[in-house]
Each structure stands twice: as C-alpha cells, then as structure tokens.
Short mmCIF file of C-alpha atoms and ligand atoms in Angstrom, two decimals:
data_model
loop_
_atom_site.label_atom_id
_atom_site.label_comp_id
_atom_site.label_asym_id
_atom_site.label_seq_id
_atom_site.Cartn_x
_atom_site.Cartn_y
_atom_site.Cartn_z
CA MET A 8 -148.04 103.90 89.46
CA LYS A 9 -144.64 102.78 88.14
CA VAL A 10 -142.86 104.24 85.12
CA LEU A 11 -139.64 103.08 83.49
CA VAL A 12 -137.53 105.83 81.90
CA LEU A 13 -135.10 104.60 79.24
CA HIS A 14 -132.40 106.68 77.60
CA GLY A 15 -130.81 105.19 74.50
CA PRO A 16 -127.30 105.28 73.02
CA ASN A 17 -125.02 108.30 73.40
CA LEU A 18 -127.43 110.07 75.76
CA ASN A 19 -124.87 109.64 78.56
CA LEU A 20 -123.10 112.44 76.64
CA PHE A 21 -125.93 114.96 77.16
CA GLY A 22 -124.40 118.20 78.41
CA THR A 23 -121.18 117.85 76.41
CA ARG A 24 -122.39 116.39 73.10
CA GLU A 25 -123.32 118.78 70.24
CA LYS A 26 -124.59 121.37 72.71
CA SER A 27 -126.10 123.56 69.96
CA ILE A 28 -128.47 120.65 69.18
CA TYR A 29 -128.97 118.97 72.53
CA GLY A 30 -128.44 121.79 75.04
CA SER A 31 -126.34 121.81 78.17
CA ALA A 32 -128.41 119.74 80.61
CA THR A 33 -126.63 116.54 81.62
CA LEU A 34 -128.35 113.18 81.94
CA ALA A 35 -128.03 113.51 85.73
CA ASP A 36 -129.79 116.91 85.55
CA ILE A 37 -132.61 115.40 83.49
CA ASN A 38 -133.03 112.39 85.77
CA SER A 39 -133.07 114.55 88.88
CA GLU A 40 -135.78 116.83 87.45
CA LEU A 41 -137.76 113.73 86.38
CA GLU A 42 -137.51 112.44 89.97
CA LYS A 43 -138.94 115.74 91.25
CA ILE A 44 -141.84 115.61 88.79
CA ALA A 45 -142.45 111.96 89.66
CA GLN A 46 -142.70 112.86 93.36
CA GLU A 47 -145.08 115.69 92.55
CA LEU A 48 -147.25 113.25 90.55
CA SER A 49 -146.89 110.44 93.14
CA VAL A 50 -145.33 108.10 90.61
CA GLU A 51 -142.39 105.75 91.12
CA ILE A 52 -139.78 106.04 88.36
CA THR A 53 -136.67 104.07 87.48
CA CYS A 54 -134.23 105.73 85.07
CA LEU A 55 -131.69 103.83 83.02
CA GLN A 56 -129.37 104.73 80.15
CA SER A 57 -127.69 102.17 77.93
CA ASN A 58 -125.68 102.20 74.74
CA SER A 59 -126.66 98.58 74.19
CA GLU A 60 -129.81 97.60 72.33
CA SER A 61 -129.98 94.27 74.17
CA VAL A 62 -129.87 95.92 77.60
CA LEU A 63 -132.74 98.25 76.60
CA ILE A 64 -134.75 95.28 75.32
CA ASP A 65 -134.11 93.25 78.49
CA GLU A 66 -135.26 96.21 80.61
CA ILE A 67 -138.48 96.46 78.59
CA HIS A 68 -139.10 92.73 79.09
CA ARG A 69 -138.43 93.12 82.80
CA ALA A 70 -140.85 96.06 82.99
CA GLY A 71 -143.50 93.94 81.30
CA ALA A 72 -142.96 91.05 83.74
CA GLU A 73 -142.99 93.39 86.74
CA LYS A 74 -146.22 95.04 85.58
CA VAL A 75 -144.70 98.49 85.23
CA ASP A 76 -147.47 100.83 84.05
CA GLY A 77 -145.68 102.81 81.37
CA LEU A 78 -142.47 103.63 79.55
CA LEU A 79 -140.94 107.03 78.83
CA ILE A 80 -138.27 106.45 76.21
CA ASN A 81 -135.75 108.46 74.28
CA PRO A 82 -134.61 105.68 71.96
CA ALA A 83 -132.00 108.02 70.41
CA ALA A 84 -130.57 106.53 67.21
CA TYR A 85 -132.16 103.11 67.88
CA GLY A 86 -135.51 104.76 67.28
CA HIS A 87 -134.53 105.14 63.63
CA THR A 88 -133.11 101.63 63.25
CA SER A 89 -134.46 99.14 65.75
CA ILE A 90 -137.40 96.94 64.87
CA ALA A 91 -136.27 94.83 67.85
CA LEU A 92 -137.00 97.71 70.27
CA ARG A 93 -140.42 98.17 68.68
CA ASP A 94 -141.15 94.44 68.95
CA ALA A 95 -140.07 94.40 72.61
CA ILE A 96 -142.51 97.19 73.51
CA LEU A 97 -145.31 95.53 71.55
CA GLY A 98 -144.37 92.14 72.98
CA VAL A 99 -145.03 93.20 76.57
CA SER A 100 -147.83 95.67 75.70
CA LEU A 101 -146.13 98.53 77.52
CA PRO A 102 -147.81 101.91 76.92
CA CYS A 103 -145.09 104.36 75.98
CA VAL A 104 -144.34 107.98 75.20
CA GLU A 105 -141.38 108.65 72.90
CA VAL A 106 -139.30 111.77 73.43
CA HIS A 107 -136.42 113.47 71.64
CA ALA A 108 -134.52 116.52 72.84
CA SER A 109 -133.99 117.82 69.32
CA ASN A 110 -136.70 118.32 66.71
CA ILE A 111 -136.09 115.20 64.64
CA TYR A 112 -138.29 116.60 61.81
CA ALA A 113 -136.05 119.65 61.43
CA ARG A 114 -132.93 117.49 60.99
CA GLU A 115 -131.60 114.96 58.46
CA GLU A 116 -134.23 112.96 56.63
CA PHE A 117 -133.09 109.66 58.18
CA ARG A 118 -134.22 111.02 61.56
CA HIS A 119 -137.77 111.76 60.38
CA LYS A 120 -138.93 108.16 60.78
CA THR A 121 -138.88 106.22 64.02
CA TYR A 122 -140.02 102.66 64.54
CA LEU A 123 -141.75 103.66 67.77
CA SER A 124 -143.78 106.71 66.80
CA ASP A 125 -146.85 104.85 65.56
CA ILE A 126 -146.99 102.47 68.54
CA ALA A 127 -146.40 105.23 71.12
CA ILE A 128 -149.27 107.02 72.84
CA GLY A 129 -147.54 110.16 71.60
CA VAL A 130 -144.23 111.70 70.65
CA ILE A 131 -142.64 114.87 72.04
CA THR A 132 -139.70 116.22 70.09
CA GLY A 133 -137.72 119.45 69.97
CA PHE A 134 -138.07 120.94 73.45
CA GLY A 135 -134.63 120.00 74.76
CA ALA A 136 -134.66 118.48 78.24
CA ASN A 137 -138.20 119.76 78.55
CA SER A 138 -139.32 117.05 76.07
CA TYR A 139 -138.74 114.54 78.88
CA PHE A 140 -140.60 116.60 81.48
CA LEU A 141 -143.59 117.17 79.21
CA GLY A 142 -143.39 113.50 78.21
CA LEU A 143 -143.55 112.23 81.78
CA ARG A 144 -146.53 114.44 82.58
CA ALA A 145 -148.30 113.38 79.37
CA LEU A 146 -147.63 109.68 80.01
CA VAL A 147 -148.88 109.79 83.60
CA LYS A 148 -152.01 111.74 82.61
CA SER A 149 -152.72 109.29 79.84
CA LEU A 150 -152.21 106.24 82.10
CA THR A 151 -154.42 107.78 84.79
CA ASP A 152 -157.17 108.50 82.25
CA ARG A 153 -156.95 104.93 80.92
CA LYS A 154 -157.26 103.51 84.45
CA LYS A 155 -160.35 105.64 85.05
CA THR A 156 -162.06 104.54 81.83
CA SER A 157 -161.25 100.85 82.41
CA ALA A 158 -162.46 100.99 86.06
C1 LIG B 217 -132.29 112.18 69.79
C2 LIG B 217 -132.45 112.36 68.28
C3 LIG B 217 -131.87 111.18 67.51
O1 LIG B 217 -132.02 111.37 66.10
C4 LIG B 217 -130.38 111.03 67.82
O2 LIG B 217 -129.88 109.87 67.21
C5 LIG B 217 -130.08 111.05 69.27
C6 LIG B 217 -130.83 111.94 70.16
C7 LIG B 217 -132.77 113.42 70.56
O3 LIG B 217 -132.97 113.30 71.77
O4 LIG B 217 -132.92 114.49 69.97
O5 LIG B 217 -129.13 110.42 69.72
O6 LIG B 217 -133.07 111.08 70.21
#
C-alpha cells in the first residue's frame, strides 16, 4: 500500500512557529515518526511539504496517476481557502484523511471551515504532532477495510 503525505504552507516552520499552538516537534521529527509507523504497518509513504498550492496540486495529480492508495494531508491555511486543492483530490478520487496539529474549532472562526473536511474519510485536529500519527493509522485501517469489502 502506498500513501502520500502532504504538508501545506508554513509547516516547514513546525518546531519554531507559534510553539504554544503547534508544539515543538519539527517537520523532520514528524516525518521520521511517520516513517516508523509506516514500516510497522507495512506501508510505503512519501512525505512532501510545499508552500505552493500548485506544487501540492501537481503532487495530488501525480499520486492519482501512479495509483497511490491514499493521502494524508495537513493542508494548513489552504484548507480554509483552496477550492483548487479540493477539486484536485476529487479529480483523481484519492481517499484522504485531513489532519491539523491545532484544534481548528477552538481557534478563529475562519479556521472552522475547511474545503476538504466533507470529502475526507475523516478529520483529526488538535492533537499536535499526534494528529498525523493517528491520521496515518486511521487512513491505513480505512483503506485496508475498503480493500477487504471490495474483494
Ligand atoms: C494548521 C491549522 C491551520 O488553520 C493553519 O493555517 C496552519 C496549521 C494546523 O496544523 O493546526 O497553518 O493546519
């Protein structure tokens, strides 16, 4: 099973950015823990961070063409603004789990809505770096269950 992990804009600053909100884990820390979990679950993951909407969209298209099984995405601020990101995921029918380190519902109102939440299998928000780890496990379980029921 192959999973693409996408980190959206400003997430390269994890570990130094607004630590009281996002915690002290760096993006490298998060990716390395995700790699460990992926090995445990026998899943192949590719992790990529970009500040550019177009790069994220191109990666989603590539994942669709390469028959990647699922997407774990922290869309960061693009989640609140980008219909294009939503359309890309829908366009290649990529099952996804959306994650946020902070609890977006406990923050400013403009963060309460995301353009991905209703097309995602599920959303995990507010557990810091652990949102990613829970998200990867939930995505893989969900993809495995789907494969079983479609077999
Ligand atoms: C975030 C929450 C978003 O509202 C914000 O724009 C981010 C990070 C999170 O992980 O908590 O950049 O996605």
